[in-house]
């Protein structure tokens, strides 16, 4: 075995959409911990749609990854050497050390994993960023009430499945949108919610039929056509939550077609909608509340989660590309 | 003089956009008040963009005007016969008796004009529906803070000018958008705010230059291109208030061009915007507060208003059409 640190770097910026060729595998020396530092071995790496935006250098809510730098990402790691009294060897921590096998930390950016009876990888999904995003945003911006109709897109994704289950647990009439009959069946069986297949030719009619009183809350993870259909089926005073736009790469040239922008904002007016964009950062104050609730629900079987685990850091680029093709069910994780 | 009630009815539904030909003038008998009723003579009729939507029979937040029925609209009237002890002859009232010279009421839908030192027509504008809409929505949904940048479209319109002055009085950095240098000059002189001419070829660059920190609150009365430019210049956590879409008739076939919908919602996400649609109904609880504030400001010269008065009910259709051509400055009122 080579004693190297395998890393995936951003090799080039995307031109006609992101590609595996934008990444490169690089071997570097395993770093050496100085006084006060620890050496971390990555166990799990989270892959999430937001990373696409960081590959471009257009302005966004967060800085781009620099060319030649290790791709960013949330990680679960084990402390394998420690010069820091706060961390002993064997301690599991969550942090954001990106697409690499080893990393150095002075401890300031590490969170020790609590002793819940879940796998460490769960701290990248259901108990991590995506879980809190789904739960926190639904509660804060959606203000769901029992009996309301909640529709969530990418409902089998890492955020969507938490939204769907939270809504269900709070007594909402939940409808999950996903692609293909197989994924619909998984959702219906595992989450006990109604589903809609966006690949069905009658998607639009089916959405209307399933929401005769209109959609009170639409939790959007995909943008584009599905978002537009939902917007046209909102109930008066509906809340439209913009969590992600995975179907839309704003850095690509935009397709010529009907301009749906004026009509979209006309719907906002007619239905007196609230459309709210948000990112994870705005929900961190809800983290403790969420963990308490999530652990209780996990224990009671009222919250389940799926992980789509791919082994090997070298497979991260390909796995990442699959995210945008709607291929995975559940949280996409690289096991290093 | 003929003893007739001149009325403007909805004669046909629009096909390729609204037209004067959709209206017809009709003479009917002046109605006779029964026990408990009063006969009203209309003094002023308000013309507002929302009326366009009522000419179609597509679903909206309010019922369509029936074919052959008198066009709806807010009115100021004088009681000229009274069989109702609550109303004496000569009493001025506001109500919504539409595009006609005379109307009957049992008093239940009448509001007596208070004794403020303003012209009765002001109760159709600054102290009426449009004033409250501008003030109430800005306060409730915009939550303006001193020092914030507030941009308002159709800033010389009946809603826009109230928004601009409210923002200015609260210490915001206010920028009013209007069409043409002449209208800009009027705004700058009368309201002491900065202006932007949307007809200027460099509108987009000018908007960017005038809002270097981004727009904290955009109060939109027009929709379409101006709204889209504003959306792309919002500050993080900006509030985008959808009050009107006068530039957009959703009942017309939509122009093929770039589809700006996905990009618009991507901006909502990136900037974590709140986009809020609303109508007047949701603000009526703020009416007393607003009147108190408005009367004080009017007295102190901190609130001014313009009326664009057209004489004669028979001229209402033509005047109404001019609303959509950006021709008037201030509240459009028909003096009957």
XYZ file of C-alpha atoms in Angstrom:
672
model
C 0.000 0.000 0.000
C 1.222 3.390 -0.974
C 1.292 5.828 1.884
C -0.396 8.621 -0.020
C -3.377 10.892 0.437
C -5.756 10.412 -2.488
C -7.552 13.624 -3.315
C -10.043 14.752 -5.950
C -9.285 18.256 -7.125
C -11.189 20.690 -9.337
C -9.139 20.432 -12.478
C -11.084 22.735 -14.801
C -14.217 24.838 -14.703
C -17.287 23.499 -16.527
C -18.046 24.897 -19.934
C -21.039 23.070 -21.415
C -22.316 21.773 -18.064
C -20.358 19.859 -15.446
C -18.472 16.719 -16.404
C -16.294 14.077 -14.804
C -13.457 15.604 -16.777
C -13.617 18.689 -14.570
C -12.133 16.583 -11.787
C -8.732 14.949 -11.375
C -7.310 12.396 -8.967
C -4.145 13.518 -7.230
C -1.815 11.769 -4.796
C -0.151 13.877 -2.161
C 1.787 13.193 1.003
C -0.256 12.317 4.036
C 0.059 15.493 6.123
C 1.781 15.481 9.500
C 0.004 16.923 12.566
C 1.863 19.753 14.344
C 1.428 20.712 17.990
C -2.295 21.137 18.757
C -3.316 19.385 15.597
C -4.895 16.047 14.781
C -4.632 13.818 11.722
C -8.006 12.734 10.379
C -8.820 9.747 8.241
C -11.973 10.317 6.226
C -14.570 7.576 6.633
C -17.492 9.074 4.734
C -17.881 11.939 2.284
C -21.210 13.595 1.495
C -22.036 14.458 -2.128
C -24.641 17.170 -2.581
C -26.121 19.128 -5.490
C -24.942 22.513 -4.166
C -21.359 21.501 -5.034
C -22.134 22.061 -8.691
C -22.437 25.790 -8.083
C -18.989 25.868 -6.464
C -17.379 24.516 -9.618
C -18.164 27.749 -11.451
C -16.619 31.101 -10.647
C -19.861 33.056 -11.077
C -20.997 34.920 -7.948
C -23.130 32.856 -5.605
C -23.852 32.709 -1.911
C -20.547 30.970 -1.261
C -17.056 31.129 -2.699
C -16.037 28.969 -5.659
C -13.591 26.117 -5.285
C -10.229 27.322 -6.596
C -8.791 25.509 -9.592
C -6.404 22.822 -8.419
C -7.930 22.798 -4.919
C -9.501 19.792 -3.252
C -13.285 19.690 -3.844
C -15.227 20.811 -0.813
C -17.640 18.590 1.083
C -18.868 17.469 4.480
C -17.043 14.513 5.957
C -17.100 12.073 8.845
C -13.580 11.214 10.000
C -11.713 9.306 12.632
C -8.883 10.871 14.600
C -5.855 8.651 13.907
C -3.124 10.811 15.459
C -3.652 13.478 18.071
C -1.540 16.325 19.398
C -4.656 17.970 20.767
C -5.866 17.172 24.296
C -9.516 17.600 23.231
C -9.381 14.739 20.773
C -8.217 11.206 21.415
C -7.349 8.640 18.804
C -10.472 6.815 17.660
C -12.764 9.813 18.162
C -15.283 10.258 15.335
C -15.863 13.790 14.160
C -17.862 15.605 11.510
C -16.329 18.463 9.597
C -15.924 19.591 5.988
C -12.594 18.299 4.759
C -13.660 17.611 1.220
C -12.916 14.913 -1.300
C -9.761 13.390 0.221
C -8.601 10.545 2.408
C -6.665 12.433 5.068
C -6.751 15.900 6.541
C -5.200 17.965 9.322
C -7.225 20.025 11.808
C -6.465 22.162 14.857
C -9.798 20.977 16.222
C -11.612 24.285 15.827
C -13.771 23.072 12.945
C -14.513 19.601 14.318
C -17.764 18.429 15.910
C -17.577 15.252 17.969
C -20.286 12.793 16.977
C -22.796 12.285 19.790
C -23.562 8.790 21.031
C -26.802 8.124 19.192
C -27.447 4.606 18.023
C -27.107 5.396 14.344
C -24.305 4.790 11.895
C -21.690 7.562 11.665
C -22.700 8.208 8.056
C -26.125 9.333 9.287
C -24.447 12.555 10.417
C -23.986 13.434 6.751
C -27.654 12.930 5.979
C -30.599 12.510 8.276
C -28.732 14.008 11.257
C -26.581 16.308 9.176
C -26.931 19.210 6.798
C -29.640 17.732 4.609
C -31.834 16.527 7.467
C -31.755 19.875 9.214
C -32.364 21.704 5.941
C -35.483 19.681 5.195
C -36.916 19.778 8.699
C -35.868 23.310 9.588
C -37.034 25.003 6.423
C -40.344 23.165 6.377
C -41.077 24.227 9.966
C -39.737 27.779 9.731
C -40.845 28.882 6.276
C -43.606 26.410 5.512
C -45.350 26.544 8.910
C -47.175 23.304 8.172
C -50.513 22.619 9.802
C -52.244 19.269 10.119
C -54.544 18.665 7.172
C -52.624 20.913 4.799
C -51.407 19.598 1.474
C -47.619 19.424 1.254
C -45.984 18.526 -2.037
C -42.243 17.859 -2.147
C -40.100 17.368 -5.220
C -37.144 14.951 -5.334
C -38.994 13.267 -2.495
C -36.602 10.345 -2.319
C -33.591 12.612 -2.086
C -31.769 13.353 1.126
C -33.649 16.578 1.823
C -36.960 15.604 0.245
C -37.419 12.410 2.220
C -36.971 14.281 5.512
C -39.478 16.910 4.395
C -41.994 14.260 3.385
C -41.686 12.389 6.677
C -41.767 15.541 8.790
C -44.937 16.642 7.014
C -46.482 13.201 7.410
C -45.593 13.105 11.129
C -47.237 16.513 11.585
C -50.462 15.339 9.947
C -50.111 16.901 6.518
C -51.465 15.341 3.376
C -48.079 14.611 1.791
C -47.448 14.004 -1.895
C -43.948 13.099 -3.001
C -42.751 13.734 -6.552
C -40.116 11.444 -7.993
C -39.105 9.948 -11.318
C -40.297 6.535 -12.446
C -42.692 3.917 -11.121
C -39.962 2.062 -9.251
C -38.994 5.091 -7.194
C -42.654 5.870 -6.579
C -43.172 2.377 -5.189
C -40.182 2.724 -2.857
C -41.512 6.028 -1.552
C -45.045 4.764 -1.041
C -43.883 1.651 0.730
C -41.195 3.152 2.901
C -42.704 6.521 3.759
C -46.443 5.754 3.476
C -47.134 8.810 1.362
C -48.864 9.403 -1.943
C -46.545 9.828 -4.913
C -46.483 11.365 -8.356
C -44.212 10.321 -11.201
C -42.924 13.375 -13.047
C -41.922 11.181 -15.975
C -45.563 10.228 -16.521
C -47.068 11.987 -19.565
C -50.063 12.952 -17.457
C -47.978 14.436 -14.634
C -49.668 17.809 -14.909
C -53.204 16.384 -14.813
C -52.267 13.951 -12.052
C -50.884 16.782 -9.920
C -54.093 18.747 -10.367
C -56.212 15.708 -9.530
C -54.258 14.873 -6.381
C -54.443 18.452 -5.071
C -58.060 19.500 -5.650
C -57.846 22.220 -2.974
C -54.458 23.401 -4.229
C -51.007 22.986 -2.716
C -50.553 24.701 0.643
C -46.811 24.086 0.781
C -44.533 23.195 -2.091
C -41.026 22.253 -1.040
C -38.923 22.494 -4.161
C -35.635 20.735 -4.673
C -35.591 20.678 -8.454
C -36.809 23.902 -10.102
C -37.751 24.092 -13.777
C -40.809 22.348 -15.197
C -41.903 20.630 -12.000
C -41.638 23.872 -10.046
C -43.675 25.682 -12.677
C -46.439 23.063 -12.624
C -46.556 23.279 -8.848
C -46.690 27.069 -8.920
C -49.782 26.834 -11.100
C -51.466 24.560 -8.580
C -50.839 26.488 -5.391
C -53.646 27.266 -2.972
C -54.327 30.836 -1.901
C -51.727 31.905 0.675
C -49.570 28.949 -0.269
C -45.911 28.806 0.655
C -43.425 27.908 -2.050
C -40.046 26.975 -0.579
C -37.044 27.170 -2.882
C -34.480 24.776 -1.464
C -32.759 23.671 -4.629
C -32.852 23.908 -8.384
C -31.076 20.685 -9.302
C -32.739 20.577 -12.725
C -31.360 23.997 -13.592
C -27.736 24.974 -14.158
C -27.808 28.752 -14.307
C -24.370 28.834 -15.853
C -25.568 27.175 -19.025
C -27.161 29.060 -21.916
C -30.892 29.181 -21.361
C -33.248 27.384 -23.629
C -35.463 29.436 -25.884
C -39.098 28.637 -25.247
C -42.089 30.378 -23.765
C -40.959 32.909 -21.157
C -42.667 31.677 -18.015
C -41.292 34.381 -15.743
C -44.136 36.935 -16.018
C -46.744 34.254 -15.639
C -44.944 32.834 -12.593
C -45.006 36.148 -10.787
C -48.598 36.651 -11.827
C -49.401 33.409 -9.967
C -47.573 34.776 -6.924
C -49.898 37.767 -6.987
C -53.142 35.996 -7.787
C -52.647 33.374 -5.095
C -50.875 35.760 -2.701
C -48.045 33.291 -2.350
C -44.942 33.548 -0.263
C -41.930 32.278 -2.198
C -38.954 31.844 0.110
C -35.378 31.006 -0.754
C -33.030 29.804 1.966
C -29.828 27.919 2.592
C -28.623 25.731 5.412
C -26.810 28.565 7.226
C -30.097 30.154 8.203
C -31.281 27.049 10.014
C -28.346 26.184 12.263
C -30.102 27.673 15.309
C -32.672 24.868 14.947
C -30.054 22.119 15.065
C -30.504 21.004 18.680
C -34.283 20.992 18.408
C -34.063 18.999 15.237
C -31.634 16.424 16.617
C -33.857 15.856 19.617
C -36.909 15.420 17.406
C -35.101 13.312 14.822
C -33.601 10.915 17.360
C -37.023 10.399 18.938
C -38.604 9.781 15.553
C -35.787 7.454 14.487
C -36.253 5.488 17.701
C -40.030 5.272 17.196
C -39.702 4.258 13.553
C -41.339 7.511 12.459
C -38.257 8.598 10.573
C -36.338 6.323 8.244
C -33.555 7.064 5.856
C -31.829 5.520 2.912
C -28.208 5.876 1.980
C -26.799 5.313 -1.454
C -23.220 4.387 -0.611
C -20.473 4.250 -3.213
C -17.068 2.913 -2.183
C -13.781 4.612 -2.999
C -12.753 8.242 -3.309
C -11.800 7.661 -6.938
C -15.471 6.991 -7.734
C -16.663 10.315 -6.316
C -16.766 12.223 -9.637
C -18.881 9.599 -11.371
C -21.180 9.244 -8.371
C -21.517 13.018 -8.227
C -22.612 13.163 -11.872
C -25.315 10.551 -11.171
C -26.934 12.946 -8.687
C -28.091 15.124 -11.572
C -29.524 12.200 -13.484
C -31.966 11.271 -10.723
C -30.330 7.866 -10.334
C -29.931 7.527 -6.580
C -32.495 6.971 -3.862
C -31.512 8.503 -0.551
C -28.421 10.296 0.606
C -25.411 9.871 -1.679
C -22.329 9.036 0.346
C -18.811 7.995 -0.575
C -17.300 5.445 1.755
C -13.593 6.126 1.713
C -81.356 66.921 -19.586
C -82.474 63.358 -19.891
C -83.283 61.738 -16.595
C -81.218 58.626 -17.177
C -78.506 56.685 -15.422
C -75.476 56.482 -17.705
C -73.610 53.226 -17.161
C -70.602 51.563 -18.705
C -71.137 47.830 -19.038
C -68.825 44.998 -19.984
C -70.026 44.310 -23.499
C -67.640 41.552 -24.561
C -64.682 39.677 -23.149
C -61.233 40.627 -24.457
C -59.701 38.402 -27.089
C -56.359 39.886 -28.230
C -55.942 42.099 -25.154
C -58.406 44.543 -23.687
C -59.936 47.218 -25.892
C -62.371 50.100 -25.601
C -64.670 47.978 -27.740
C -65.147 45.607 -24.822
C -67.203 48.321 -23.154
C -70.538 49.856 -24.032
C -72.447 52.890 -22.806
C -75.983 52.156 -21.680
C -78.764 54.373 -20.440
C -81.100 52.969 -17.829
C -83.711 54.402 -15.528
C -82.447 56.145 -12.418
C -83.365 53.633 -9.718
C -85.864 54.489 -6.986
C -84.931 53.967 -3.321
C -87.247 51.669 -1.345
C -87.744 51.747 2.396
C -84.352 51.700 4.150
C -82.506 52.588 0.957
C -80.703 55.667 -0.308
C -80.151 56.964 -3.833
C -76.502 57.793 -4.549
C -75.134 60.135 -7.161
C -71.603 59.175 -8.114
C -69.103 62.034 -7.840
C -65.857 60.194 -8.494
C -64.964 56.788 -9.902
C -61.572 55.141 -9.389
C -59.905 53.366 -12.327
C -57.346 50.741 -11.376
C -55.268 48.144 -13.208
C -56.817 45.187 -11.348
C -60.035 45.789 -13.277
C -58.422 44.310 -16.370
C -58.381 40.902 -14.706
C -62.119 41.113 -14.034
C -62.864 41.506 -17.724
C -61.754 37.930 -18.364
C -63.530 34.863 -17.099
C -60.367 32.986 -16.166
C -60.074 32.097 -12.468
C -58.510 34.806 -10.340
C -58.687 35.990 -6.737
C -62.031 37.668 -7.434
C -65.062 36.959 -9.577
C -65.247 38.204 -13.157
C -67.641 40.949 -14.174
C -70.605 39.318 -15.897
C -71.213 40.169 -19.526
C -73.737 42.986 -19.732
C -73.134 44.012 -16.114
C -71.919 47.430 -14.972
C -68.124 47.520 -14.625
C -66.987 47.315 -11.020
C -65.073 50.082 -9.299
C -64.679 52.132 -6.131
C -66.745 55.281 -5.997
C -67.330 58.406 -3.940
C -70.982 59.390 -3.968
C -73.402 61.841 -2.471
C -76.663 60.739 -0.916
C -79.362 62.557 -2.895
C -82.452 60.771 -1.511
C -82.636 58.940 1.756
C -85.094 56.474 3.245
C -82.463 55.377 5.752
C -82.136 57.127 9.098
C -78.335 56.595 9.117
C -77.778 58.692 6.007
C -78.985 62.200 5.369
C -79.126 63.940 1.996
C -75.766 65.536 1.205
C -73.754 62.884 3.067
C -70.637 61.815 1.153
C -69.861 58.124 1.168
C -67.313 55.779 -0.329
C -68.404 52.446 -1.721
C -67.972 50.372 -4.862
C -70.850 51.130 -7.160
C -68.928 50.902 -10.375
C -68.973 52.774 -13.625
C -72.354 54.496 -13.400
C -73.926 57.779 -12.405
C -76.525 56.589 -9.906
C -76.902 53.655 -7.577
C -79.120 52.359 -4.812
C -77.833 51.131 -1.451
C -79.369 49.861 1.772
C -76.465 51.513 3.561
C -74.693 48.298 4.529
C -71.869 48.767 2.033
C -71.369 52.508 2.558
C -68.577 54.196 4.512
C -69.196 57.823 5.521
C -66.252 60.028 4.621
C -64.508 61.359 7.722
C -63.981 65.079 8.144
C -60.356 65.374 7.041
C -59.346 68.476 5.136
C -58.793 66.723 1.835
C -60.894 66.540 -1.299
C -63.431 63.684 -1.410
C -61.588 62.159 -4.347
C -58.611 61.531 -2.059
C -60.593 58.671 -0.552
C -60.182 56.835 -3.829
C -56.408 57.281 -3.800
C -54.103 58.395 -1.045
C -56.696 57.693 1.676
C -58.329 54.830 -0.167
C -57.496 51.416 -1.524
C -54.291 52.360 -3.295
C -52.820 54.384 -0.418
C -53.420 51.634 2.095
C -52.097 49.014 -0.328
C -48.816 50.872 -0.790
C -48.279 51.776 2.845
C -49.629 48.581 4.376
C -47.777 46.135 2.155
C -44.502 48.006 2.435
C -44.706 47.976 6.240
C -46.063 44.436 6.643
C -44.172 42.491 3.983
C -41.229 44.786 3.287
C -40.370 45.594 6.897
C -38.318 48.614 5.804
C -35.464 49.810 7.974
C -33.768 53.196 7.789
C -30.808 53.066 5.445
C -32.150 50.214 3.361
C -32.474 50.534 -0.388
C -36.081 50.514 -1.565
C -36.831 50.434 -5.277
C -40.400 50.898 -6.481
C -41.723 50.490 -10.007
C -44.486 52.685 -11.470
C -43.342 55.133 -8.823
C -45.605 57.895 -10.026
C -48.642 55.648 -9.958
C -51.212 55.732 -7.217
C -49.670 52.888 -5.227
C -46.045 53.537 -6.158
C -45.983 57.151 -5.045
C -47.288 56.214 -1.593
C -44.676 53.469 -1.312
C -41.902 55.864 -2.341
C -42.935 58.529 0.146
C -43.485 56.066 2.975
C -40.003 54.649 2.400
C -38.498 58.123 2.225
C -40.281 59.172 5.447
C -38.901 56.067 7.179
C -35.331 56.873 6.133
C -34.891 54.444 3.278
C -32.756 55.147 0.242
C -35.624 55.296 -2.259
C -35.324 54.888 -6.009
C -38.419 55.326 -8.124
C -38.715 53.729 -11.568
C -40.857 55.444 -14.158
C -40.994 55.956 -17.926
C -39.472 59.003 -19.587
C -37.383 61.969 -18.460
C -40.420 64.143 -17.895
C -41.970 61.741 -15.417
C -38.586 61.303 -13.725
C -38.339 65.064 -13.228
C -41.803 65.222 -11.691
C -40.918 62.439 -9.277
C -37.592 63.922 -8.272
C -39.061 67.362 -7.719
C -42.232 66.388 -5.967
C -41.081 63.438 -3.912
C -37.364 64.227 -3.437
C -36.262 60.754 -4.434
C -33.802 59.366 -6.942
C -35.341 58.079 -10.156
C -34.614 55.661 -12.968
C -36.071 55.832 -16.443
C -36.967 52.350 -17.680
C -37.157 53.654 -21.233
C -33.461 54.559 -21.105
C -31.316 52.112 -23.105
C -28.961 51.866 -20.148
C -31.698 51.117 -17.637
C -30.108 47.838 -16.601
C -26.648 49.381 -15.990
C -28.163 52.414 -14.291
C -30.111 50.220 -11.902
C -26.944 48.307 -11.022
C -25.005 51.542 -10.500
C -27.637 53.102 -8.266
C -27.891 50.000 -6.068
C -24.295 48.966 -5.433
C -25.242 47.055 -2.258
C -28.244 45.474 -3.941
C -31.944 46.140 -3.485
C -33.259 45.367 -0.002
C -36.899 45.859 -0.957
C -38.381 45.857 -4.432
C -41.997 46.931 -4.570
C -43.298 45.787 -7.927
C -46.306 47.226 -9.675
C -45.408 46.270 -13.225
C -43.927 42.780 -13.615
C -42.124 41.654 -16.755
C -38.748 43.052 -17.785
C -38.422 45.601 -14.997
C -39.250 43.003 -12.380
C -36.695 40.623 -13.851
C -33.938 43.251 -13.819
C -34.774 44.064 -10.212
C -34.733 40.396 -9.264
C -31.191 40.154 -10.575
C -30.111 43.072 -8.408
C -31.561 42.020 -5.098
C -29.455 42.037 -1.932
C -29.175 38.906 0.170
C -32.348 38.460 2.228
C -34.119 40.984 0.021
C -37.881 41.235 -0.039
C -39.614 41.296 -3.403
C -43.210 42.473 -3.107
C -45.555 41.559 -5.945
C -48.322 44.155 -5.885
C -49.163 44.322 -9.552
C -48.181 43.075 -12.972
C -49.594 45.858 -15.105
C -47.137 45.133 -17.920
C -48.353 41.561 -18.159
C -51.734 40.296 -19.325
C -51.729 36.629 -18.429
C -54.699 35.996 -20.680
C -52.712 36.788 -23.804
C -50.520 34.272 -25.607
C -47.033 34.470 -24.138
C -44.136 35.664 -26.176
C -41.495 33.161 -27.164
C -38.099 34.239 -25.895
C -35.635 33.055 -23.316
C -37.453 31.280 -20.500
C -36.533 33.379 -17.472
C -38.514 31.327 -14.985
C -35.779 28.899 -13.868
C -33.257 31.680 -13.583
C -35.703 33.801 -11.563
C -36.196 31.077 -8.995
C -32.477 30.438 -8.931
C -32.047 34.085 -7.862
C -34.614 33.515 -5.116
C -32.450 30.697 -3.820
C -29.043 32.302 -4.225
C -30.105 35.546 -2.539
C -32.474 33.813 -0.099
C -35.239 36.175 -1.129
C -38.752 36.377 0.131
C -41.159 36.978 -2.757
C -44.575 37.931 -1.447
C -47.799 38.384 -3.347
C -50.712 40.191 -1.703
C -53.916 42.039 -2.409
C -55.700 44.858 -0.646
C -57.995 42.548 1.351
C -55.101 41.401 3.493
C -54.289 44.893 4.652
C -57.667 46.215 5.798
C -56.749 45.683 9.461
C -54.094 48.385 8.989
C -56.590 50.950 7.723
C -56.999 53.022 10.896
C -53.265 53.104 11.566
C -52.635 54.169 8.021
C -55.251 56.904 8.033
C -53.836 58.369 11.214
C -50.312 58.302 9.770
C -51.360 59.575 6.367
C -53.372 62.494 7.712
C -50.424 63.576 9.880
C -48.037 63.303 6.940
C -50.445 65.146 4.632
C -50.730 67.941 7.223
C -46.931 68.137 7.613
C -46.321 68.128 3.865
C -44.576 64.748 4.120
C -47.136 63.076 1.897
C -48.354 64.569 -1.339
C -50.494 63.099 -4.066
C -51.427 63.731 -7.647
C -54.706 62.981 -9.289
C -55.223 62.541 -12.987
C -58.874 63.523 -13.331
C -60.893 62.829 -16.462
C -64.405 64.239 -16.685
C -67.428 62.260 -17.786
C -68.437 58.633 -17.341
C -68.475 58.186 -21.128
C -64.702 58.777 -21.156
C -63.975 56.011 -18.643
C -63.114 53.287 -21.203
C -60.573 55.449 -23.009
C -59.062 56.681 -19.741
C -58.865 53.101 -18.496
C -56.925 52.041 -21.596
C -54.410 54.845 -20.997
C -53.511 53.280 -17.632
C -51.755 50.463 -19.463
C -49.821 52.828 -21.686
C -48.098 54.566 -18.755
C -49.705 57.875 -19.704
C -50.991 59.189 -16.410
C -49.143 60.556 -13.391
C -50.961 59.921 -10.145
C -54.285 58.391 -9.328
C -56.628 58.040 -12.308
C -60.107 59.256 -11.402
C -63.238 59.857 -13.407
C -65.223 62.883 -12.288
C -68.815 62.035 -13.051
